[in-house]
Coordinates of C-alpha atoms and ligand atoms in Angstrom, one line a residue:
Chain L
M292 CA 44.9 -21.3 12.7
E293 CA 44.3 -23.6 9.7
V294 CA 41.5 -24.8 12.2
F295 CA 40.4 -21.4 12.9
I296 CA 40.2 -20.4 9.2
A297 CA 38.5 -23.4 8.0
Q298 CA 35.8 -23.3 10.9
F299 CA 35.3 -19.6 10.4
I300 CA 34.3 -20.4 7.0
N301 CA 32.0 -23.3 8.1
G302 CA 30.4 -21.1 10.2
L303 CA 29.6 -18.3 7.7
S304 CA 28.0 -21.1 5.3
L305 CA 25.9 -22.2 8.3
G306 CA 25.3 -19.0 9.4
S307 CA 23.9 -17.3 6.1
I308 CA 21.8 -20.6 6.2
Y309 CA 20.3 -19.2 9.8
V310 CA 20.1 -15.8 8.2
L311 CA 18.1 -17.1 5.1
L312 CA 15.7 -18.8 7.7
V313 CA 15.8 -15.9 10.1
T314 CA 14.7 -13.2 7.6
G315 CA 12.0 -15.4 6.3
F316 CA 10.7 -15.9 9.4
N317 CA 10.8 -12.2 10.1
L318 CA 9.1 -11.0 6.7
L319 CA 6.2 -13.2 7.3
L320 CA 5.8 -11.6 11.5
L321 CA 6.4 -8.3 9.6
V322 CA 4.4 -8.3 6.6
A323 CA 1.8 -10.8 6.6
M324 CA 1.8 -10.7 10.4
I325 CA 2.0 -14.5 11.4
I326 CA 4.3 -16.1 13.7
H327 CA 5.4 -19.0 11.5
F328 CA 8.1 -20.8 13.7
S329 CA 7.3 -23.9 12.0
F330 CA 8.9 -22.1 8.9
P331 CA 12.0 -24.1 9.1
V332 CA 10.4 -27.6 9.4
T333 CA 8.8 -26.3 6.2
V334 CA 12.2 -26.1 4.6
V335 CA 13.0 -29.6 5.8
F336 CA 10.0 -30.9 4.0
S337 CA 11.6 -29.2 0.9
M338 CA 14.9 -31.1 1.6
Y339 CA 12.9 -34.5 1.3
I340 CA 10.7 -33.6 -1.4
S341 CA 14.3 -32.4 -3.3
W342 CA 15.7 -36.0 -1.9
A343 CA 12.8 -37.9 -3.1
V344 CA 12.9 -36.3 -6.7
L345 CA 16.9 -36.9 -6.9
N346 CA 16.1 -40.9 -6.2
V347 CA 13.7 -41.0 -9.0
T348 CA 15.6 -39.0 -11.2
G349 CA 19.1 -41.0 -10.8
N350 CA 20.5 -37.9 -9.0
N351 CA 19.7 -35.1 -11.6
L352 CA 20.9 -32.1 -9.3
I353 CA 18.9 -29.6 -11.5
L354 CA 15.6 -31.4 -11.1
G355 CA 16.2 -32.1 -7.6
S356 CA 17.0 -28.5 -6.5
L357 CA 13.8 -27.1 -8.5
A358 CA 11.7 -29.5 -6.9
G359 CA 12.7 -28.7 -3.6
I360 CA 12.1 -25.1 -4.5
L361 CA 9.1 -25.3 -5.8
S362 CA 7.6 -27.3 -3.3
A363 CA 8.7 -24.5 -0.6
I364 CA 6.8 -21.8 -2.8
I365 CA 3.9 -24.2 -3.1
L366 CA 3.7 -25.1 0.6
N367 CA 4.2 -21.7 1.6
I368 CA 1.5 -20.0 -0.5
A369 CA -1.1 -23.1 0.2
T370 CA -0.8 -22.6 3.9
A371 CA -1.3 -18.9 3.5
P372 CA -5.3 -18.7 3.1
M373 CA -5.3 -20.6 6.4
F374 CA -3.5 -17.9 8.1
Q375 CA -5.4 -15.1 6.4
H376 CA -8.8 -16.5 7.4
I377 CA -7.9 -16.0 10.7
M378 CA -6.4 -12.6 10.4
K379 CA -9.8 -11.4 8.5
K380 CA -12.1 -13.3 10.9
R381 CA -10.3 -11.6 13.9
G382 CA -10.2 -8.5 12.0
H383 CA -6.6 -7.9 13.6
V384 CA -3.4 -9.5 14.1
D385 CA -4.0 -12.5 16.0
I386 CA -0.4 -13.9 16.5
N387 CA -1.6 -16.4 19.0
A388 CA -3.7 -18.2 16.5
T389 CA -1.4 -17.8 14.0
M390 CA 1.2 -19.6 16.1
V391 CA -0.9 -22.7 17.0
I392 CA -1.7 -23.3 13.2
S393 CA 2.1 -23.0 12.3
M394 CA 2.7 -25.6 15.3
G395 CA 0.1 -28.0 13.8
I396 CA 1.7 -27.5 10.3
G397 CA 5.0 -28.4 11.6
M398 CA 4.0 -31.5 13.9
I399 CA 2.0 -32.6 10.7
I400 CA 5.1 -32.2 8.7
T401 CA 7.5 -33.9 11.1
D402 CA 4.8 -36.9 11.3
V403 CA 4.8 -37.2 7.4
L404 CA 8.7 -37.3 7.1
S405 CA 8.9 -39.7 9.8
H406 CA 6.1 -41.9 8.1
G407 CA 6.1 -41.1 4.6
F408 CA 10.2 -41.1 3.6
N409 CA 12.6 -43.8 4.2
H410 CA 10.8 -45.3 7.1
G411 CA 11.9 -42.8 9.2
F412 CA 15.4 -43.1 9.0
P413 CA 17.7 -40.1 8.2
I414 CA 17.9 -39.7 4.5
A415 CA 21.4 -38.9 3.0
F416 CA 22.2 -36.5 -0.2
P417 CA 23.9 -37.9 -3.1
D418 CA 28.0 -37.0 -3.3
N419 CA 27.5 -35.4 -6.7
L420 CA 25.0 -32.8 -4.9
T421 CA 27.2 -32.3 -1.6
G422 CA 30.7 -33.1 -3.2
S423 CA 31.4 -34.8 0.1
S424 CA 33.8 -37.8 -2.1
K425 CA 37.6 -36.9 -1.5
G426 CA 38.3 -35.4 -4.7
A427 CA 35.8 -32.8 -4.3
M428 CA 37.8 -31.0 -1.5
L429 CA 39.2 -27.6 -2.5
N430 CA 43.0 -27.5 -0.7
V431 CA 43.9 -24.2 0.1
G432 CA 47.6 -24.5 1.8
L433 CA 47.1 -26.6 5.1
I434 CA 43.3 -25.6 5.1
S435 CA 40.8 -27.9 3.1
I436 CA 37.2 -27.0 2.6
S437 CA 34.5 -28.8 1.1
R438 CA 32.9 -27.9 -2.0
G439 CA 29.6 -27.7 -0.4
Q440 CA 30.8 -25.3 2.4
V441 CA 32.1 -23.1 -0.6
I442 CA 28.9 -23.3 -2.5
T443 CA 26.8 -22.9 0.3
L444 CA 28.6 -19.9 1.3
V445 CA 29.1 -18.2 -1.8
V446 CA 25.3 -18.7 -2.6
G447 CA 24.0 -17.8 0.9
V448 CA 26.1 -14.6 0.3
V449 CA 24.5 -13.9 -2.6
V450 CA 21.0 -14.7 -1.9
V451 CA 21.0 -12.6 1.6
A452 CA 22.6 -9.7 -0.4
G453 CA 19.8 -10.1 -3.1
L454 CA 17.4 -10.4 -0.2
F455 CA 18.5 -7.1 1.3
Y456 CA 18.7 -5.4 -1.7
L457 CA 15.0 -6.4 -2.5
L458 CA 13.9 -5.0 0.8
Y459 CA 15.8 -2.0 0.9
R460 CA 15.9 -0.9 -3.1
T461 CA 12.8 -1.6 -4.8
R462 CA 9.3 -1.2 -4.6
A463 CA 8.3 -4.2 -3.2
G464 CA 10.7 -4.3 -0.8
R465 CA 9.5 -1.0 0.3
A466 CA 5.9 -1.9 0.6
F467 CA 7.2 -4.8 2.5
R468 CA 9.0 -2.4 5.2
A469 CA 6.1 0.1 5.4
I470 CA 3.5 -2.7 6.3
A471 CA 5.8 -4.0 8.6
E472 CA 6.3 -0.6 10.5
D473 CA 2.3 0.5 10.3
P474 CA -0.2 -1.6 8.4
N475 CA -2.9 0.5 9.2
G476 CA -0.7 3.7 7.7
A477 CA 0.5 1.6 4.8
R478 CA -3.4 0.9 4.0
L479 CA -4.1 4.8 3.8
V480 CA -1.3 5.6 1.4
G481 CA -2.8 3.0 -1.0
L482 CA -0.6 0.0 -0.5
P483 CA -2.4 -3.2 -1.4
I484 CA -2.4 -5.1 1.9
L485 CA -3.4 -8.5 1.0
K486 CA -1.4 -8.6 -2.3
T487 CA 1.8 -7.6 -0.3
G488 CA 1.0 -10.2 2.1
I489 CA 0.7 -13.0 -0.5
Q490 CA 3.9 -11.4 -2.2
S491 CA 5.4 -12.0 1.2
Y492 CA 4.5 -16.1 1.3
A493 CA 6.0 -16.1 -2.1
L494 CA 9.2 -14.6 -1.3
T495 CA 9.7 -16.7 2.0
G496 CA 8.6 -19.5 0.1
I497 CA 11.4 -18.9 -2.6
L498 CA 13.8 -18.2 0.2
G499 CA 12.7 -21.2 2.1
G500 CA 13.4 -23.6 -1.2
M501 CA 16.7 -22.3 -1.7
T502 CA 17.4 -22.7 1.7
A503 CA 16.7 -25.9 1.5
V504 CA 19.0 -26.8 -1.2
L505 CA 22.0 -25.3 0.3
L506 CA 21.5 -27.5 3.7
S507 CA 21.2 -30.5 1.7
I508 CA 24.4 -29.2 0.0
L509 CA 26.1 -28.4 3.4
L510 CA 24.7 -31.3 5.9
G511 CA 24.3 -34.1 3.4
S512 CA 21.6 -35.5 5.4
A513 CA 18.5 -34.9 7.1
S514 CA 16.2 -36.2 9.8
P515 CA 12.4 -35.7 10.7
G516 CA 13.9 -33.8 13.7
L517 CA 16.0 -31.3 11.7
G518 CA 13.1 -29.1 11.4
D519 CA 12.1 -29.0 15.0
Q520 CA 16.0 -28.3 15.7
M521 CA 16.2 -25.5 13.3
A522 CA 12.8 -24.0 14.2
H523 CA 14.2 -23.7 17.8
K524 CA 17.1 -22.0 16.6
V525 CA 15.7 -19.4 14.3
L526 CA 13.2 -18.3 16.8
A527 CA 15.8 -18.0 19.2
V528 CA 18.1 -16.4 17.0
S529 CA 15.3 -13.9 16.1
I530 CA 14.3 -13.3 19.6
I531 CA 18.2 -12.6 20.6
A532 CA 18.6 -9.9 17.6
G533 CA 15.0 -8.3 18.5
L534 CA 12.1 -9.7 17.1
G535 CA 11.4 -8.4 13.4
N536 CA 14.7 -7.0 13.1
L537 CA 16.2 -7.5 9.9
Q538 CA 19.6 -6.6 10.0
G539 CA 19.9 -7.6 13.7
G540 CA 18.9 -11.1 12.3
L541 CA 21.9 -11.0 9.5
V542 CA 24.4 -10.1 12.6
I543 CA 22.8 -12.7 14.9
G544 CA 22.8 -15.5 12.2
L545 CA 26.2 -15.1 11.4
L546 CA 27.1 -15.1 14.5
L547 CA 25.5 -18.4 16.0
G548 CA 26.9 -20.1 13.1
V549 CA 30.4 -19.1 13.6
L550 CA 29.8 -20.0 17.4
E551 CA 28.7 -23.7 16.5
A552 CA 31.9 -24.1 14.1
M553 CA 34.2 -22.9 16.7
V554 CA 32.7 -25.0 19.1
Q555 CA 32.7 -27.8 16.7
G556 CA 36.2 -27.2 15.7
Y557 CA 37.9 -26.9 19.2
L558 CA 35.5 -28.5 21.6
S559 CA 33.3 -31.1 20.6
G560 CA 30.6 -31.1 17.9
S561 CA 27.8 -33.2 19.9
W562 CA 28.0 -30.3 22.2
S563 CA 27.6 -27.3 19.9
N564 CA 23.8 -26.9 20.3
A565 CA 23.9 -27.0 24.2
I566 CA 26.4 -24.6 24.1
A567 CA 24.9 -22.2 21.7
F568 CA 21.8 -22.3 23.4
V569 CA 23.9 -21.5 26.9
V570 CA 25.2 -18.4 25.4
M571 CA 22.2 -17.3 23.7
L572 CA 20.5 -18.0 27.3
I573 CA 22.8 -15.5 28.6
V574 CA 22.5 -12.8 26.0
I575 CA 18.8 -13.0 26.5
L576 CA 19.0 -12.6 30.0
V577 CA 21.2 -9.6 29.8
K578 CA 19.0 -8.2 26.6
P579 CA 15.7 -9.4 26.9
K580 CA 14.2 -7.1 24.0
G581 CA 17.0 -8.5 22.1
V582 CA 20.4 -7.2 21.1
F583 CA 19.1 -4.7 18.6
G584 CA 16.1 -4.2 19.7
M585 CA 12.3 -5.1 18.6
K586 CA 10.4 -4.0 15.7
L587 CA 7.1 -5.0 16.1
G588 CA 4.4 -2.5 15.5
Chain Q
M247 CA -32.6 21.0 -13.0
E248 CA -30.1 18.1 -14.3
Q249 CA -26.5 19.4 -12.7
K250 CA -23.4 18.7 -14.6
T251 CA -21.7 16.0 -13.0
D252 CA -18.5 16.7 -14.9
M253 CA -17.7 19.3 -12.6
R254 CA -18.0 17.3 -9.5
I255 CA -15.2 15.4 -8.7
L256 CA -17.1 13.9 -5.4
Q257 CA -20.2 13.7 -4.3
V258 CA -21.3 11.7 -1.3
Q259 CA -24.9 11.0 -0.9
G260 CA -26.9 10.1 2.4
L261 CA -23.7 8.2 3.7
E262 CA -24.0 6.2 7.1
V263 CA -21.1 4.6 8.5
S264 CA -20.9 2.5 12.1
Y265 CA -18.3 1.1 14.2
G266 CA -20.4 -1.7 15.5
H267 CA -22.7 -0.3 17.6
I268 CA -21.3 3.3 17.2
Q269 CA -23.1 5.3 14.3
A270 CA -20.2 7.4 13.4
L271 CA -21.7 9.3 10.5
K272 CA -25.7 9.6 10.1
G273 CA -26.5 10.1 6.7
L274 CA -24.3 12.6 5.2
D275 CA -24.6 15.0 2.1
L276 CA -21.4 16.8 0.5
E277 CA -20.2 17.5 -3.0
I278 CA -16.8 18.7 -3.8
M279 CA -16.5 20.7 -7.4
K280 CA -13.4 20.2 -9.3
G281 CA -10.5 22.9 -8.1
E282 CA -12.1 23.6 -4.9
I283 CA -10.8 23.6 -1.6
V284 CA -14.1 22.5 0.7
V285 CA -13.6 22.6 4.4
L286 CA -14.9 20.1 7.0
V287 CA -15.3 21.7 10.4
G288 CA -16.5 20.2 13.5
A289 CA -15.4 19.5 17.1
N290 CA -13.5 16.1 18.2
G291 CA -15.3 12.7 17.5
A292 CA -17.7 14.7 14.6
G293 CA -16.7 12.0 12.1
K294 CA -14.2 14.2 9.9
T295 CA -11.8 11.4 10.0
T296 CA -14.1 8.6 9.5
L297 CA -16.0 10.6 6.4
M298 CA -12.5 10.9 4.9
E299 CA -11.3 7.3 5.2
T300 CA -14.6 6.0 4.2
I301 CA -14.4 8.2 0.8
L302 CA -10.9 6.6 0.3
G303 CA -12.4 3.0 0.9
V304 CA -11.1 1.9 4.2
N305 CA -14.6 1.8 6.3
K306 CA -17.2 -0.3 5.2
V307 CA -20.6 2.0 4.3
G308 CA -24.0 0.9 5.9
K309 CA -26.2 3.4 3.4
G310 CA -25.8 5.8 0.9
D311 CA -23.4 6.3 -2.1
I312 CA -20.2 7.6 -3.0
L313 CA -19.6 8.9 -6.2
Y314 CA -16.1 9.5 -7.9
K315 CA -15.5 11.6 -11.0
G316 CA -19.4 10.5 -11.8
K317 CA -18.9 7.2 -10.9
S318 CA -20.1 5.2 -7.6
I319 CA -16.7 3.7 -5.8
L320 CA -18.4 1.7 -3.2
G321 CA -16.7 -1.3 -2.0
K322 CA -13.7 -0.2 -4.1
P323 CA -10.7 -0.9 -2.0
A324 CA -8.3 2.1 -1.1
D325 CA -5.3 1.1 -3.2
K326 CA -7.6 1.2 -6.2
N327 CA -8.9 4.8 -5.6
V328 CA -5.4 5.8 -4.9
R329 CA -4.6 4.9 -8.1
D330 CA -7.4 6.5 -9.6
G331 CA -6.1 9.8 -8.3
M332 CA -7.7 10.2 -4.7
F333 CA -4.8 10.6 -1.7
L334 CA -5.4 11.4 1.8
V335 CA -2.8 13.2 4.0
P336 CA -3.9 11.1 7.3
E337 CA -4.4 13.0 10.7
G338 CA -1.2 12.8 12.4
R339 CA 0.8 12.9 9.2
G340 CA 1.0 9.1 8.9
V341 CA 4.5 9.3 7.7
F342 CA 6.8 6.0 8.3
A343 CA 9.4 7.2 11.1
W344 CA 12.0 4.6 10.3
M345 CA 11.9 4.9 6.8
T346 CA 13.6 8.1 4.7
V347 CA 12.3 11.0 3.8
K348 CA 13.1 9.8 0.0
D349 CA 11.4 6.2 0.7
N350 CA 8.4 7.9 2.2
L351 CA 8.0 9.8 -0.7
L352 CA 8.4 6.9 -3.2
L353 CA 5.5 5.3 -1.3
G354 CA 3.5 7.7 -2.5
A355 CA 4.3 6.9 -6.1
H356 CA 4.0 3.3 -5.4
H357 CA 1.2 3.2 -8.1
N358 CA 3.1 5.3 -10.6
I359 CA 6.6 4.8 -10.2
R360 CA 7.7 5.5 -13.5
Q361 CA 7.2 8.9 -12.8
A362 CA 8.6 8.8 -9.5
D363 CA 12.0 10.3 -10.4
E364 CA 10.1 13.4 -12.3
K365 CA 8.0 14.0 -9.6
M366 CA 10.6 13.7 -6.8
K367 CA 12.5 16.4 -8.7
A368 CA 9.5 18.7 -8.8
V369 CA 8.6 17.9 -4.7
F370 CA 12.4 18.8 -3.6
E371 CA 12.1 22.0 -5.8
S372 CA 8.9 23.0 -3.9
F373 CA 10.0 21.5 -0.5
P374 CA 13.9 22.5 -0.1
V375 CA 13.5 21.3 3.3
L376 CA 12.7 17.7 2.3
S377 CA 15.5 17.7 -0.3
E378 CA 18.0 18.6 2.6
R379 CA 16.8 15.8 4.4
R380 CA 16.0 13.2 1.8
D381 CA 18.0 10.2 3.4
Q382 CA 17.4 11.0 7.0
V383 CA 15.0 8.6 8.6
A384 CA 11.5 10.8 9.1
K385 CA 11.7 10.1 12.8
T386 CA 14.2 12.9 12.8
L387 CA 12.1 15.8 11.3
S388 CA 10.3 18.5 13.0
G389 CA 6.5 18.6 13.3
G390 CA 6.2 20.9 10.5
E391 CA 8.5 18.7 8.4
R392 CA 6.3 15.6 8.6
Q393 CA 3.5 17.6 7.6
M394 CA 5.1 18.8 4.4
L395 CA 6.5 15.4 3.8
A396 CA 2.7 14.0 4.4
I397 CA 1.7 16.5 1.8
A398 CA 4.6 16.2 -0.5
R399 CA 4.4 12.6 -0.4
A400 CA 0.5 13.1 -1.8
L401 CA 1.8 15.0 -4.8
M402 CA 4.1 12.2 -5.7
S403 CA 1.0 10.0 -6.4
S404 CA -0.4 12.7 -9.1
P405 CA -3.8 13.1 -7.2
E406 CA -6.8 14.6 -8.4
L407 CA -8.3 14.9 -5.2
I408 CA -6.1 15.6 -2.0
M409 CA -7.9 15.1 1.6
I410 CA -6.0 16.6 4.2
D411 CA -7.2 15.6 7.7
E412 CA -6.2 18.1 10.5
P413 CA -2.7 19.4 9.0
S414 CA -2.5 22.3 11.5
I415 CA -2.7 20.0 14.8
G416 CA 0.2 20.3 17.2
L417 CA 1.9 23.1 15.0
A418 CA 3.2 26.2 16.1
P419 CA 0.8 29.2 14.5
I420 CA 3.8 30.7 12.5
I421 CA 4.3 27.3 10.7
V422 CA 0.3 26.6 10.8
N423 CA 0.2 29.8 8.3
D424 CA 3.5 27.8 6.2
I425 CA 0.9 25.0 5.9
F426 CA -2.1 26.3 4.8
E427 CA 0.0 28.8 2.3
I428 CA 1.0 25.4 1.0
I429 CA -2.5 24.3 0.4
V430 CA -3.7 27.3 -1.1
N431 CA -0.8 27.1 -3.6
L432 CA -1.7 23.4 -4.4
N433 CA -5.1 24.5 -5.3
R434 CA -3.9 27.1 -7.1
Q435 CA -2.0 24.3 -9.3
G436 CA -5.4 23.0 -9.5
Y437 CA -6.0 20.0 -7.0
S438 CA -9.0 19.6 -5.7
I439 CA -9.0 19.8 -1.7
L440 CA -10.7 18.5 1.2
L441 CA -9.6 19.8 4.5
S442 CA -10.5 18.9 7.8
E443 CA -9.9 21.6 10.6
Q444 CA -10.5 22.6 14.1
N445 CA -8.7 26.0 13.1
V446 CA -11.9 27.1 12.0
Y447 CA -11.2 30.8 10.8
K448 CA -8.0 29.9 9.2
A449 CA -9.2 27.3 7.1
L450 CA -12.3 29.1 6.1
K451 CA -10.3 32.1 5.1
C452 CA -8.5 29.8 2.3
A453 CA -11.6 27.7 1.6
H454 CA -14.3 28.1 -1.1
R455 CA -17.1 26.2 0.5
G456 CA -17.0 24.6 3.9
Y457 CA -19.5 21.8 5.9
V458 CA -19.9 22.0 9.5
L459 CA -20.6 18.4 11.3
E460 CA -21.7 17.7 14.4
T461 CA -21.5 14.1 16.0
G462 CA -22.1 12.7 12.6
N463 CA -24.9 14.7 11.2
L464 CA -24.4 17.9 8.4
V465 CA -25.6 20.7 10.5
L466 CA -24.5 23.7 8.0
S467 CA -22.8 24.2 4.8
G468 CA -22.5 27.3 2.5
T469 CA -19.8 29.4 0.8
A470 CA -16.5 29.9 3.3
E471 CA -17.8 33.8 3.8
E472 CA -21.3 32.8 4.5
L473 CA -20.2 30.7 7.1
L474 CA -17.4 33.2 8.7
N475 CA -20.4 35.5 8.8
N476 CA -22.9 32.9 10.4
P477 CA -23.4 33.8 14.1
G478 CA -23.6 30.4 15.1
I479 CA -20.0 29.5 13.8
R480 CA -19.0 33.0 14.9
E481 CA -20.0 31.8 18.5
A482 CA -19.3 28.0 18.6
Y483 CA -15.8 27.9 16.8
L484 CA -15.0 31.4 16.1
G485 CA -14.8 32.7 19.9
A486 CA -16.8 35.9 18.9
Ligands
ATP1351 N1 -12.4 2.2 14.6 C1 -13.3 3.1 15.9 N2 -13.8 2.2 16.3 C2 -15.1 2.4 16.9 N3 -15.3 4.0 17.0 C3 -15.0 4.8 16.5 C4 -13.4 4.4 15.6 N4 -13.2 5.3 15.0 C5 -13.8 6.4 15.4 N5 -14.8 6.1 16.1 C6 -16.0 6.7 16.6 O1 -16.6 7.7 15.5 C7 -16.7 8.7 16.1 C8 -15.9 9.9 14.7 O2 -14.8 10.0 15.1 P1 -14.0 10.5 14.0 O3 -12.5 10.0 14.3 O4 -14.1 10.5 12.7 O5 -14.4 11.7 14.2 P2 -13.0 13.5 14.1 O6 -14.1 14.5 13.8 O7 -12.0 12.9 13.4 O8 -12.4 13.6 15.5 P3 -10.8 14.5 15.9 O9 -11.2 15.7 15.6 O10 -11.0 14.0 17.3 O11 -10.0 13.7 14.8 C9 -16.4 9.2 17.4 O12 -17.6 8.9 18.0 C10 -15.2 8.0 17.7 O13 -15.4 7.7 18.7
MG1352 MG1 -10.0 13.0 13.1

């Protein structure tokens, strides 16, 4: 039972990270109308920036986190014109072309990470960020949970809740959803399409940055290959949930996190990826359009 | 003689619009006075939707000019025109099926969100059906209710000129009468209205003036009464 509870909490922390990544991916898909499956790779890039700043500033957590978040916003907005250019030139959504751009961005970043940082070796985040030194564990009865897990879970839940509040309860969120449902109709009711598109890049940038910080806390390390691994999972989660389905992404993201944690707790950590993908494979065979249905115009 | 421009909310001058090689509007002149209902009559493909969307700022203008409240709005994007008091009720209603009635209404108030609560109260008073269905997604509304929602959404934006594209399409005759009554009432409250219709008789009955479009050309214009009595119109559109 103790293992179950501990791993459940662990899974929710990991799951909330998947939810953040999937929601960012879906927002770009729905509002900016691009398939940016390398979005998680840009998040790992921000982890590296954050790590570098931590190194330079003698592990100043605030500066390190800020650098991670800022770099994600800048990177996201900087790549926006490239995507937007294609969209304007073709005059309609061109998911294939944006996919190629995204792929390119992902490969470049992965190469930069393996050549430019720490000689390509995995990086480790300092203990004062991850809280992984022994004294930092929380003990509740027989269950021990690391401070990092608690922080990721709490912040993750708050950010996801805030994000869904923004989407479903605010003026900007309403515009996001309207454009996502019917871009042409949204233009006819006077929504500023381009501006809202840029806002969605900025928002996913903020999301990406916060995810980078949470991932650093939770994993305590990163390697150049982490981005691709995350990207595959996020793409899988969003397809299984139903492309563009925000609520579906929330559910499936959390489930994947819990599934992986359970495999790690009861079977073997090194098999968690493979088992997660086997399960996802079965689900997609049964429900080719996603468990909750696609929401793409 | 110099006309008083301040009486005209909209002037379209020699307007030409093309989609690639297809010329949809071939030099069109039209004007709407403040407080008027003007009806656009024309068969399928005549260019009614193109004209409305071009006025709104969605299509590229090949030649000619569009003046709104006395100023040229060439090149001005739709969102700016909406901010300045223009609103289109699109063909096929254009409501967002997966969003609630309330959210659909609030989208109309995107540019004056501060007045949204007040506007929504007024809209719910005039359309009690929408008030009852406020938390339902628009997908669950009937055709007539959707058309009401589309018109109510326009009102949320505090418009001066409302363009309504074929509101009666696909509605039962009794509902069509309701919709026309709503439109006449709006006009009585002071909104200027450009209405496109294939239901020519009913539309002309409630309009001040009308224009007849044929494949991108203006073939006839006049007061509603003149058009109702015009033999050509009677034959082509009124089945007389
Ligand atoms: N997006 C488009 N691309 C190419 N041609 C178009 C496009 N939209 C309209 N057209 C053409 O422009 C002409 C005018 O079309 P429009 O939709 O404005 O007519 P309409 O009077 O609104 O017709 P309806 O009564 O069927 O709605 C038609 O010949 C149509 O085929
Ligand atoms: Mg039309």
